[in-house]
Short mmCIF file of C-alpha atoms in Angstrom, two decimals:
data_model
loop_
_atom_site.label_atom_id
_atom_site.label_comp_id
_atom_site.label_asym_id
_atom_site.label_seq_id
_atom_site.Cartn_x
_atom_site.Cartn_y
_atom_site.Cartn_z
CA MET A 1 -14.50 -14.32 9.50
CA LYS A 2 -15.32 -13.39 6.33
CA GLN A 3 -12.65 -11.68 4.04
CA SER A 4 -14.88 -8.04 2.84
CA GLU A 5 -11.92 -6.21 1.32
CA PHE A 6 -9.61 -6.69 -1.43
CA PHE A 7 -7.00 -4.41 -3.83
CA THR A 8 -9.17 -3.20 -6.13
CA SER A 9 -6.31 -3.68 -8.73
CA ARG A 10 -3.00 -5.52 -9.28
CA LEU A 11 -1.32 -2.16 -9.41
CA GLY A 12 -2.45 -1.36 -6.24
CA LEU A 13 -1.59 -4.61 -4.97
CA VAL A 14 1.82 -4.21 -5.90
CA LEU A 15 2.08 -0.55 -5.06
CA SER A 16 0.68 -1.20 -2.07
CA VAL A 17 3.42 -3.62 -1.38
CA LEU A 18 6.64 -1.67 -2.81
CA GLY A 19 5.52 0.99 -0.05
CA ILE A 20 6.21 -1.78 2.26
CA ALA A 21 9.39 -2.98 1.31
CA VAL A 22 10.29 0.87 0.38
CA GLY A 23 11.54 2.23 3.52
CA THR A 24 14.57 4.51 4.63
CA GLY A 25 16.74 1.66 4.57
CA ASN A 26 17.08 1.74 0.31
CA ILE A 27 17.84 5.50 0.81
CA TRP A 28 20.62 5.67 3.81
CA ARG A 29 21.30 1.71 4.67
CA PHE A 30 21.24 0.32 0.75
CA SER A 31 24.02 3.19 -0.21
CA ARG A 32 26.18 3.24 3.23
CA VAL A 33 26.67 -1.04 3.01
CA VAL A 34 27.51 -0.30 -0.84
CA ALA A 35 30.53 1.86 0.66
CA GLN A 36 31.21 -0.70 3.12
CA ASN A 37 31.67 -3.67 1.47
CA GLY A 38 33.24 -2.36 -2.30
CA GLY A 39 31.02 -0.37 -4.05
CA GLY A 40 29.94 -2.73 -7.23
CA SER A 41 31.96 -6.62 -5.53
CA PHE A 42 28.35 -6.00 -2.55
CA LEU A 43 25.91 -6.18 -5.55
CA ILE A 44 27.17 -9.50 -7.32
CA PRO A 45 26.15 -11.02 -3.86
CA TRP A 46 23.08 -8.96 -3.03
CA VAL A 47 21.59 -9.57 -6.11
CA ILE A 48 22.12 -13.57 -5.77
CA PHE A 49 20.28 -12.78 -2.57
CA LEU A 50 17.50 -10.93 -4.21
CA ILE A 51 16.77 -14.85 -5.70
CA VAL A 52 17.77 -16.79 -3.59
CA TRP A 53 16.40 -15.97 -0.38
CA SER A 54 13.73 -12.41 -0.69
CA ILE A 55 11.89 -13.65 -3.11
CA PRO A 56 10.97 -17.18 -1.96
CA LEU A 57 10.07 -15.54 1.54
CA ILE A 58 7.54 -13.07 -0.53
CA ILE A 59 6.57 -15.93 -2.40
CA ALA A 60 5.52 -17.31 1.21
CA GLU A 61 3.76 -14.73 3.13
CA PHE A 62 1.48 -13.86 -0.46
CA ALA A 63 0.47 -18.16 -0.72
CA ILE A 64 0.22 -17.69 3.20
CA GLY A 65 -1.95 -14.52 3.90
CA LYS A 66 -4.30 -15.53 0.26
CA PHE A 67 -4.90 -18.62 1.52
CA LEU A 68 -5.59 -18.09 5.07
CA ARG A 69 -6.76 -14.78 5.29
CA LYS A 70 -5.13 -14.17 8.52
CA ALA A 71 -2.32 -11.88 9.75
CA PRO A 72 0.74 -13.99 11.34
CA LEU A 73 -0.67 -14.86 14.45
CA GLY A 74 -3.37 -16.35 13.10
CA ALA A 75 -1.82 -17.91 10.33
CA ILE A 76 1.74 -19.51 11.35
CA SER A 77 -0.88 -20.98 14.19
CA ILE A 78 -3.36 -22.47 11.74
CA MET A 79 0.16 -23.94 9.40
CA THR A 80 2.30 -24.88 12.31
CA GLY A 81 -0.26 -26.41 15.43
CA LYS A 82 -1.03 -25.33 19.23
CA ARG A 83 2.75 -26.14 20.33
CA PHE A 84 4.11 -23.74 18.01
CA ALA A 85 1.30 -20.46 18.00
CA TRP A 86 3.90 -18.49 20.28
CA MET A 87 5.81 -18.32 16.96
CA GLY A 88 3.47 -16.45 14.49
CA ALA A 89 3.14 -13.58 18.08
CA PHE A 90 6.62 -13.26 18.12
CA ILE A 91 6.41 -12.28 14.44
CA THR A 92 3.64 -10.58 15.25
CA PHE A 93 5.95 -8.45 17.91
CA VAL A 94 9.07 -8.11 16.18
CA SER A 95 6.64 -6.25 13.37
CA ILE A 96 4.78 -3.61 16.20
CA ALA A 97 8.04 -3.20 17.93
CA ILE A 98 9.43 -1.98 15.07
CA MET A 99 6.97 -0.06 14.62
CA PHE A 100 6.70 1.98 18.09
CA TYR A 101 10.31 3.12 16.86
CA TYR A 102 9.89 3.56 12.84
CA SER A 103 7.38 6.23 14.24
CA VAL A 104 9.65 8.09 15.60
CA ILE A 105 11.92 7.68 12.47
CA THR A 106 8.89 8.71 10.14
CA GLY A 107 8.85 11.78 12.13
CA TRP A 108 12.43 12.93 11.69
CA CYS A 109 11.87 13.11 8.70
CA LEU A 110 9.14 14.55 8.47
CA LYS A 111 10.93 17.01 10.56
CA TYR A 112 13.85 17.64 7.69
CA LEU A 113 11.39 17.75 5.11
CA ILE A 114 9.48 21.41 6.02
CA ALA A 115 12.95 22.57 7.51
CA SER A 116 13.90 22.21 3.97
CA LEU A 117 10.68 23.28 2.35
CA THR A 118 10.94 26.61 4.11
CA GLY A 119 15.01 26.92 3.61
CA GLU A 120 15.52 26.70 7.32
CA LEU A 121 18.25 23.74 6.20
CA PHE A 122 20.45 26.37 4.92
CA LYS A 123 20.48 28.90 6.29
CA ILE A 124 21.54 25.58 9.36
CA GLU A 125 25.75 26.64 10.13
CA ASN A 126 26.37 23.31 12.42
CA ASN A 127 24.93 19.87 10.73
CA ILE A 128 25.50 17.84 13.91
CA LEU A 129 25.28 20.87 16.49
CA TYR A 130 21.15 20.64 14.36
CA TRP A 131 20.06 17.54 14.76
CA GLU A 132 22.18 16.99 18.24
CA ASN A 133 19.21 20.15 19.22
CA PHE A 134 16.18 18.37 17.47
CA SER A 135 17.03 14.84 18.72
CA SER A 136 17.58 15.91 22.40
CA SER A 137 14.67 18.40 22.50
CA PHE A 138 10.81 17.01 22.74
CA GLN A 139 10.32 17.83 19.00
CA PRO A 140 10.36 14.12 17.96
CA LEU A 141 7.68 13.30 20.21
CA ILE A 142 5.00 15.93 18.44
CA PHE A 143 6.88 14.76 14.94
CA HIS A 144 6.33 10.75 15.97
CA LEU A 145 2.37 11.93 17.58
CA ILE A 146 1.90 13.16 13.92
CA ALA A 147 3.09 11.16 12.23
CA ILE A 148 1.40 7.76 14.34
CA LEU A 149 -1.65 10.30 13.60
CA ILE A 150 -1.39 9.86 9.76
CA SER A 151 -1.18 6.38 9.27
CA ALA A 152 -3.67 5.45 11.79
CA TYR A 153 -5.87 7.91 9.96
CA VAL A 154 -4.52 6.04 6.67
CA VAL A 155 -5.92 2.85 7.53
CA TYR A 156 -8.95 3.45 9.89
CA ASN A 157 -10.22 4.31 6.36
CA GLY A 158 -9.36 0.21 5.39
CA ILE A 159 -7.54 -1.33 2.58
CA ILE A 160 -9.68 0.25 -0.74
CA ASN A 161 -10.02 4.35 0.65
CA GLY A 162 -7.43 4.32 2.56
CA ILE A 163 -4.03 2.39 2.52
CA GLU A 164 -4.50 1.47 -1.87
CA LYS A 165 -5.58 5.19 -2.36
CA VAL A 166 -2.67 6.69 -0.42
CA SER A 167 -0.10 4.17 -1.46
CA LYS A 168 -1.05 4.32 -5.02
CA ILE A 169 -0.13 8.08 -4.93
CA LEU A 170 2.30 8.22 -2.78
CA VAL A 171 4.65 5.19 -3.88
CA SER A 172 3.98 6.30 -8.03
CA SER A 173 5.09 9.97 -7.06
CA LEU A 174 8.20 8.23 -4.82
CA VAL A 175 9.47 6.77 -7.42
CA VAL A 176 9.14 9.93 -9.94
CA PHE A 177 11.04 12.15 -7.22
CA LEU A 178 13.59 9.51 -7.56
CA PHE A 179 13.84 9.76 -11.11
CA ILE A 180 13.74 13.98 -11.51
CA LEU A 181 17.30 13.87 -8.68
CA PHE A 182 18.64 10.44 -10.16
CA ILE A 183 18.63 12.92 -13.53
CA ARG A 184 19.79 16.04 -11.74
CA ALA A 185 22.35 13.65 -9.58
CA ILE A 186 24.00 11.87 -12.78
CA THR A 187 24.87 15.31 -14.78
CA LEU A 188 26.47 16.77 -12.40
CA PRO A 189 29.89 17.67 -13.09
CA ASN A 190 32.29 14.26 -12.10
CA ALA A 191 29.08 11.89 -10.77
CA ILE A 192 31.19 10.19 -12.75
CA VAL A 193 33.53 9.38 -10.27
CA GLY A 194 31.25 8.30 -8.06
CA LEU A 195 29.06 5.81 -10.84
CA LYS A 196 32.52 4.46 -11.17
CA TYR A 197 32.85 3.50 -7.22
CA PHE A 198 29.51 2.22 -7.44
CA PHE A 199 29.71 -0.42 -9.60
CA THR A 200 33.26 -1.11 -9.82
CA PRO A 201 34.28 -5.45 -8.34
CA LYS A 202 37.61 -5.43 -6.21
CA ILE A 203 37.85 -8.88 -6.63
CA GLU A 204 39.40 -9.01 -2.42
CA TYR A 205 36.19 -8.29 -0.88
CA LEU A 206 33.81 -10.81 -3.75
CA THR A 207 35.68 -13.27 -1.15
CA ASP A 208 35.38 -11.99 1.77
CA ILE A 209 32.30 -13.72 3.93
CA LYS A 210 31.56 -10.63 5.45
CA VAL A 211 30.56 -9.22 2.31
CA TRP A 212 28.01 -11.81 1.36
CA LEU A 213 26.06 -11.90 5.02
CA SER A 214 26.31 -7.92 4.77
CA ALA A 215 24.51 -8.57 1.13
CA LEU A 216 22.12 -10.79 2.80
CA THR A 217 21.31 -8.99 5.67
CA GLN A 218 20.38 -6.25 3.67
CA ASN A 219 18.28 -8.37 1.70
CA ALA A 220 16.75 -9.39 4.60
CA TRP A 221 15.99 -5.77 6.29
CA ASP A 222 15.49 -3.92 2.73
CA THR A 223 12.82 -6.16 1.08
CA GLY A 224 9.78 -6.54 3.60
CA ALA A 225 10.49 -10.67 3.66
CA GLY A 226 10.12 -12.17 6.67
CA TRP A 227 8.56 -9.47 8.49
CA GLY A 228 4.64 -11.20 8.11
CA LEU A 229 3.83 -7.72 6.59
CA ILE A 230 3.88 -8.51 2.60
CA LEU A 231 1.41 -12.01 4.32
CA THR A 232 -1.36 -8.83 6.06
CA TYR A 233 -1.23 -7.23 2.79
CA ALA A 234 -2.16 -10.97 0.83
CA THR A 235 -4.85 -11.29 2.96
CA TYR A 236 -7.43 -9.01 0.67
CA MET A 237 -5.31 -9.94 -2.28
CA LYS A 238 -8.03 -10.78 -5.23
CA LYS A 239 -8.94 -14.74 -5.35
CA HIS A 240 -7.36 -14.73 -8.79
CA GLU A 241 -3.69 -13.10 -7.69
CA ASP A 242 -0.41 -14.48 -9.41
CA VAL A 243 1.52 -14.97 -5.41
CA THR A 244 4.69 -15.34 -7.63
CA LEU A 245 4.47 -13.18 -11.05
CA ASN A 246 3.54 -10.54 -7.72
CA ALA A 247 6.40 -11.63 -5.45
CA SER A 248 8.79 -11.25 -8.36
CA LEU A 249 7.83 -7.38 -9.18
CA ILE A 250 7.75 -6.87 -5.08
CA GLY A 251 11.74 -8.43 -4.98
CA PHE A 252 12.55 -6.26 -8.42
CA GLY A 253 10.53 -3.47 -8.00
CA ASN A 254 12.03 -3.12 -4.33
CA ASN A 255 15.79 -3.57 -5.65
CA SER A 256 15.08 -1.10 -8.30
CA ILE A 257 14.21 1.43 -6.04
CA SER A 258 18.13 0.87 -3.84
CA LEU A 259 19.69 0.62 -7.31
CA LEU A 260 18.46 3.83 -8.25
CA ALA A 261 18.81 5.33 -4.62
CA GLY A 262 22.12 4.65 -4.15
CA MET A 263 23.16 6.14 -8.06
CA ILE A 264 21.80 9.33 -6.62
CA ILE A 265 23.70 9.37 -3.31
CA PHE A 266 26.87 8.52 -4.84
CA SER A 267 26.94 10.77 -8.08
CA THR A 268 25.90 13.51 -4.92
CA VAL A 269 28.13 12.43 -2.99
CA PHE A 270 31.43 12.30 -4.76
CA ALA A 271 30.14 15.40 -7.55
CA LEU A 272 29.32 17.82 -4.08
CA SER A 273 32.01 17.41 -1.44
CA SER A 274 35.50 18.58 -1.11
CA ASP A 275 35.98 16.31 2.05
CA ASP A 276 36.42 12.36 1.18
CA ALA A 277 33.26 10.99 -0.23
CA ILE A 278 33.50 7.42 1.18
CA LYS A 279 33.92 8.97 4.11
CA LEU A 280 30.92 10.58 4.18
CA ILE A 281 28.82 7.90 2.66
CA THR A 282 30.25 5.39 5.44
CA GLN A 283 30.21 7.36 8.44
CA SER A 284 27.29 6.13 10.97
CA GLY A 285 26.21 8.69 12.78
CA PRO A 286 23.73 8.35 15.97
CA ALA A 287 20.71 5.52 14.91
CA ASN A 288 22.22 5.05 11.52
CA THR A 289 20.86 8.97 10.53
CA GLY A 290 24.72 10.32 9.65
CA LEU A 291 24.31 10.33 5.63
CA THR A 292 20.82 11.90 5.86
CA PHE A 293 20.90 14.34 8.24
CA ILE A 294 23.70 15.12 8.46
CA VAL A 295 26.42 15.14 5.49
CA LEU A 296 23.10 15.50 2.88
CA PRO A 297 22.23 18.54 3.65
CA THR A 298 25.02 20.80 3.47
CA LEU A 299 25.59 18.71 -0.04
CA PHE A 300 22.32 19.59 -1.33
CA SER A 301 22.60 24.14 -0.73
CA ARG A 302 25.35 23.11 -2.60
CA MET A 303 23.74 21.47 -5.93
CA PHE A 304 22.82 24.80 -7.92
CA GLU A 305 23.86 28.21 -7.75
CA SER A 306 20.04 29.06 -7.35
CA PHE A 307 18.79 28.96 -3.43
CA LEU A 308 14.97 28.09 -4.38
CA LEU A 309 16.02 25.29 -6.88
CA ASN A 310 18.47 23.86 -3.81
CA VAL A 311 14.79 23.72 -2.13
CA ILE A 312 13.09 22.02 -4.11
CA PHE A 313 15.51 19.35 -4.95
CA ALA A 314 16.09 18.92 -0.77
CA SER A 315 12.56 19.17 -0.37
CA LEU A 316 12.08 16.48 -3.00
CA PHE A 317 14.82 14.38 -0.96
CA PHE A 318 13.74 14.78 1.74
CA LEU A 319 9.28 13.85 0.73
CA SER A 320 10.93 11.11 -0.90
CA LEU A 321 11.85 9.45 1.94
CA PHE A 322 8.80 10.59 3.88
CA PHE A 323 6.43 8.72 1.66
CA ALA A 324 8.94 6.33 2.01
CA ALA A 325 8.90 5.96 5.68
CA LEU A 326 5.06 6.51 6.07
CA THR A 327 4.39 3.57 3.31
CA SER A 328 6.21 1.12 5.43
CA LEU A 329 4.36 2.84 8.84
CA LEU A 330 1.61 1.79 7.20
CA SER A 331 2.39 -1.26 6.22
CA MET A 332 3.25 -1.84 10.05
CA VAL A 333 0.15 -0.14 11.98
CA GLU A 334 -2.70 -2.63 9.37
CA LEU A 335 -0.47 -5.75 11.12
CA ALA A 336 -1.43 -4.97 14.40
CA VAL A 337 -4.60 -3.51 13.36
CA LYS A 338 -5.23 -6.86 11.29
CA THR A 339 -4.42 -9.09 14.53
CA LEU A 340 -7.47 -7.34 16.60
CA ILE A 341 -9.57 -8.00 13.63
CA ASP A 342 -8.75 -10.95 13.25
CA PHE A 343 -9.79 -11.33 17.18
CA GLY A 344 -13.41 -10.30 16.17
CA ILE A 345 -12.59 -5.84 16.94
CA LYS A 346 -14.17 -3.87 14.65
CA ARG A 347 -11.62 -1.93 11.88
CA PRO A 348 -12.72 1.61 13.93
CA LYS A 349 -12.05 0.25 17.38
CA ALA A 350 -8.62 -1.26 16.19
CA THR A 351 -7.02 1.61 14.91
CA VAL A 352 -7.76 3.66 17.59
CA TYR A 353 -6.69 0.92 19.78
CA ILE A 354 -3.17 0.55 18.37
CA ALA A 355 -2.95 4.56 17.23
CA ILE A 356 -2.36 5.13 21.29
CA ILE A 357 -0.11 1.55 22.29
CA GLY A 358 1.79 2.78 19.29
CA PHE A 359 2.75 6.39 19.77
CA VAL A 360 2.56 5.36 24.12
CA MET A 361 5.21 3.00 23.09
CA GLY A 362 7.47 5.23 20.96
CA ILE A 363 7.64 8.27 23.54
CA PRO A 364 11.04 6.34 24.84
CA SER A 365 12.24 5.96 21.19
CA ALA A 366 11.30 9.41 20.74
CA LEU A 367 13.11 10.78 23.76
CA ASN A 368 15.83 9.61 24.35
CA LEU A 369 17.85 8.09 21.14
CA ASP A 370 20.24 5.36 23.26
CA PHE A 371 16.67 3.36 23.21
CA LEU A 372 15.78 3.16 19.99
CA ILE A 373 19.69 2.14 18.58
CA ASN A 374 18.66 -0.13 20.63
CA GLN A 375 15.54 -1.35 19.67
CA ASP A 376 16.82 -1.07 16.27
CA TRP A 377 19.34 -3.41 17.03
CA VAL A 378 16.75 -6.34 18.82
CA TRP A 379 14.33 -7.01 16.17
CA GLY A 380 15.96 -5.51 13.83
CA ILE A 381 18.24 -9.47 14.29
CA GLY A 382 15.12 -10.06 15.51
CA LEU A 383 13.47 -10.54 11.51
CA ILE A 384 16.25 -12.84 10.35
CA LEU A 385 14.39 -14.79 13.32
CA SER A 386 10.94 -14.11 11.61
CA GLY A 387 12.03 -15.02 8.56
CA ALA A 388 13.32 -18.34 10.03
CA PHE A 389 9.81 -19.05 11.63
CA ILE A 390 7.68 -18.14 8.48
CA SER A 391 9.88 -20.91 6.65
CA PHE A 392 9.70 -23.32 9.60
CA ALA A 393 5.48 -22.31 9.09
CA VAL A 394 6.27 -23.68 5.83
CA ASN A 395 7.87 -27.40 6.15
CA LYS A 396 5.55 -27.82 8.94
CA PHE A 397 2.58 -27.55 6.55
CA ASN A 398 5.04 -29.55 4.24
CA VAL A 399 7.13 -27.49 1.32
CA GLU A 400 5.92 -29.89 -1.48
CA LEU A 401 2.34 -29.26 -0.41
CA PHE A 402 2.47 -25.56 -0.44
CA ARG A 403 4.01 -25.27 -2.99
CA LYS A 404 1.82 -27.14 -4.94
CA GLN A 405 -1.67 -25.84 -3.87
CA LEU A 406 -0.59 -22.42 -2.81
CA ILE A 407 1.32 -21.40 -4.47
CA ASN A 408 0.92 -23.04 -8.22
CA GLU A 409 -2.71 -22.87 -7.71
CA GLN A 410 -4.57 -23.06 -11.07
CA SER A 411 -4.92 -19.88 -11.28
CA SER A 412 -1.52 -19.15 -11.30
CA SER A 413 0.49 -18.20 -15.10
CA PHE A 414 4.18 -18.46 -13.30
CA LYS A 415 4.97 -22.38 -11.82
CA VAL A 416 7.60 -21.92 -9.44
CA GLY A 417 9.91 -25.80 -9.38
CA LYS A 418 11.12 -28.02 -6.49
CA TRP A 419 13.95 -25.24 -6.11
CA TYR A 420 11.76 -23.56 -4.34
CA ASN A 421 11.31 -27.27 -2.16
CA PHE A 422 15.17 -26.88 -1.54
CA ILE A 423 15.64 -23.46 -0.69
CA MET A 424 12.67 -23.35 1.98
CA LYS A 425 13.93 -26.56 3.27
CA TYR A 426 17.49 -26.23 3.72
CA PHE A 427 18.53 -22.41 2.71
CA VAL A 428 16.63 -20.02 3.78
CA PRO A 429 17.07 -21.97 7.64
CA PHE A 430 20.87 -22.40 6.95
CA LEU A 431 21.06 -19.10 6.44
CA ALA A 432 19.45 -17.43 9.18
CA ILE A 433 21.10 -19.21 11.49
CA PHE A 434 23.89 -18.53 10.34
CA LEU A 435 23.64 -14.89 10.04
CA LEU A 436 22.27 -14.50 13.83
CA ILE A 437 25.70 -16.04 14.69
CA TRP A 438 27.07 -13.89 13.21
CA TRP A 439 26.11 -11.09 13.93
CA LEU A 440 25.14 -11.94 17.45
CA ILE A 441 28.75 -12.84 17.57
CA SER A 442 30.29 -9.79 15.75
CA SER A 443 28.71 -8.35 18.98
CA THR A 444 31.32 -9.33 21.55
CA THR A 445 33.63 -7.44 19.72
CA TRP A 446 32.69 -3.81 20.54
CA ASP A 447 31.37 -5.07 24.24
CA LYS A 448 33.76 -7.03 25.96
CA ASN A 449 30.34 -7.38 28.39
CA TRP A 450 28.67 -8.63 25.79
CA TRP A 451 26.25 -10.37 28.67
CA ASN A 452 25.29 -7.36 30.05
CA PRO A 453 21.19 -7.37 29.03
CA PHE A 454 21.07 -3.51 29.85
CA HIS A 455 24.04 -2.22 27.12
CA ARG A 456 22.52 -1.27 24.34
CA GLU A 457 23.88 -3.46 20.91
CA ASN A 458 24.80 -6.87 22.12
CA ILE A 459 24.24 -10.38 22.04
CA GLY A 460 22.59 -9.97 26.41
CA THR A 461 19.92 -7.16 25.85
CA CYS A 462 18.52 -9.80 22.35
CA ILE A 463 19.07 -13.32 24.30
CA PHE A 464 17.10 -10.89 27.43
CA GLN A 465 14.34 -9.69 25.49
CA TRP A 466 13.83 -12.64 22.73
CA GLY A 467 13.53 -15.12 25.78
CA THR A 468 11.63 -12.76 27.87
CA ILE A 469 9.09 -11.68 25.07
CA ILE A 470 8.93 -15.66 23.76
CA LEU A 471 9.05 -17.14 27.52
CA ILE A 472 5.75 -15.92 27.54
CA PHE A 473 4.09 -16.24 23.90
CA SER A 474 5.12 -20.31 24.69
CA ILE A 475 3.10 -20.00 28.48
CA PHE A 476 0.15 -18.78 26.32
CA SER A 477 1.22 -20.48 22.95
CA LYS A 478 -2.32 -22.65 22.69
CA LYS A 479 -4.45 -19.65 23.68
CA LEU A 480 -2.82 -17.86 21.09
CA SER A 481 -4.31 -20.67 18.70
CA PHE A 482 -7.49 -20.21 19.53
CA ILE A 483 -8.20 -18.45 15.86
CA GLY A 484 -6.72 -21.37 14.66
CA LYS A 485 -9.77 -23.81 15.63
CA MET B 1 36.11 3.32 -16.30
CA ASN B 2 37.32 -0.23 -17.18
CA PHE B 3 35.58 -3.33 -18.59
CA TYR B 4 35.01 -4.41 -15.00
CA THR B 5 33.27 -1.57 -13.94
CA ILE B 6 30.78 -1.54 -17.14
CA LEU B 7 30.62 -5.52 -17.01
CA THR B 8 29.40 -5.23 -13.61
CA SER B 9 26.72 -2.40 -14.37
CA ILE B 10 25.35 -4.29 -17.18
CA ILE B 11 24.79 -7.15 -15.28
CA ILE B 12 23.53 -5.91 -12.25
CA ILE B 13 21.37 -2.77 -14.30
CA SER B 14 20.20 -6.05 -16.58
CA ILE B 15 19.08 -7.86 -13.95
CA VAL B 16 17.94 -6.08 -11.33
CA TRP B 17 15.90 -3.19 -14.21
CA GLY B 18 15.37 -6.19 -16.58
CA GLY B 19 13.66 -8.09 -13.94
CA LEU B 20 11.38 -5.53 -13.03
CA ILE B 21 10.63 -4.40 -16.26
CA PHE B 22 10.35 -8.38 -17.50
CA PHE B 23 7.58 -8.21 -14.45
CA VAL B 24 5.67 -5.46 -15.33
CA ILE B 25 4.73 -6.38 -18.86
CA LYS B 26 3.81 -9.77 -17.70
CA ALA B 27 1.96 -8.24 -15.46
CA MET B 28 0.42 -5.70 -17.79
CA THR B 29 -0.54 -8.76 -20.52
CA LEU B 30 -1.93 -11.41 -17.82
CA LYS B 31 -4.01 -8.36 -16.69
CA ASN B 32 -6.84 -8.79 -19.37
CA ASN B 33 -6.50 -12.35 -18.62
CA LEU B 34 -7.08 -11.23 -14.72
CA GLU B 35 -10.05 -8.46 -15.03
CA ASP B 36 -11.47 -11.71 -17.53
CA ASP B 37 -11.41 -13.91 -14.16
CA GLY B 38 -12.01 -11.71 -12.16
CA LYS B 39 -15.64 -10.33 -13.77
CA LYS B 40 -16.11 -14.44 -13.74
CA THR B 41 -15.16 -14.84 -10.09
CA ASN B 42 -16.69 -11.81 -8.78
CA THR B 43 -19.62 -13.50 -7.89
CA ASN B 44 -17.89 -16.10 -5.86
CA ASN B 45 -15.75 -13.42 -3.76
CA LYS B 46 -19.49 -11.61 -2.98
#
């Protein structure tokens, strides 16, 4: 099928892809991980892995998408051959499985945005109870439905009139809102103590392998590298767009936003909290939402003496969070829709199918927090496998040829050197395997019955769910690869 | 703030935000070439 739609401008492409990369993880996960791993000590490996892990994988995704014009399922099967087509199916499945519960999370952000806009958030006496009442009610289901309907409507309208138009507005507004919050946060009394913690390196943390692995994990999850989402958007980039330039813009842009969000959170928490600030930032709470939905609403109520200003700034924060979540959700819906388009189904029909499937499959996560946490664990770790499969596809294709013909093509202004071959051939696969083993072994420390597939977060449930999916896709591997013919 | 805090903040901010600014400038300066290329190649895309 001939590609019929392209992003109209580089700005549209970059803001749309930045919308994928910037998600709730930049805002609530990044600050927590920085605090847990010694502040400034974490930032050093985090920057290193941006350059040696995230950007090379983003380059690979851009190049594959632009060259093959197919979603991950089709693209990976063309690159690896029929035998390994299941890898493309696995990458696709992981991103879609994340979509099912990410829509629920987007709904939570919308709920808190409405609660802050109406001032309801500041009338709450017990934030934990408020969260528990909300998450155990039927409300998450309604907000999940709204989130999936909004994203399906945008995707239904296509790339130019849907994703590009909406991402331009949402991502640029997000950056402006974060800057406003940043200026307020760093001018709060005592904010400097938070910034000091954020940037002070501690030697003992720098020599701890866990800090390095946490930095790699944060980059793997946070930049969207290896998810197949950037690959999907890249199928709509113009022929003369520069792969390396766009990939670098996304990598540095994403981490710049994380840095901004981190400074906002650390300044605000240290300035406004009467308790132990580090304890507040590091408390993960249910589904890692403790900081965002429990701690920050209290702190925002103390930001100004004026009630109205508190409402405005809290709303700006939750609006940023909602925009960040929504633009990432859009890309997951688009990946699913593009996969069906590759099979010859028209966009409107494909979008309706995906919206229905997305809503139905998200119901268990909307109604049961334990189910959502299990899915977040299984498919979050599965993303590391997805990254490894993309690097495998590049190697199967021939990494030198890939670099010369797909990345350093004629129109490319930035040429990538031979270092890229080493990174994709040895570094990424080695780190992916190492990281995977580390995470799985770590889970044995918090679950004695690590083999039990019905536990929430352990090796057993990962192996069981991945194994089932891989087995099914392996059986149908040859059939799945028909796109490549 | 001690010396290492200031040094780390300068290094991190320079690399991350500096990297972003560098590529944004490059994207803006290369945009003209891109538009020229686009004009030449629009017919190829159609």
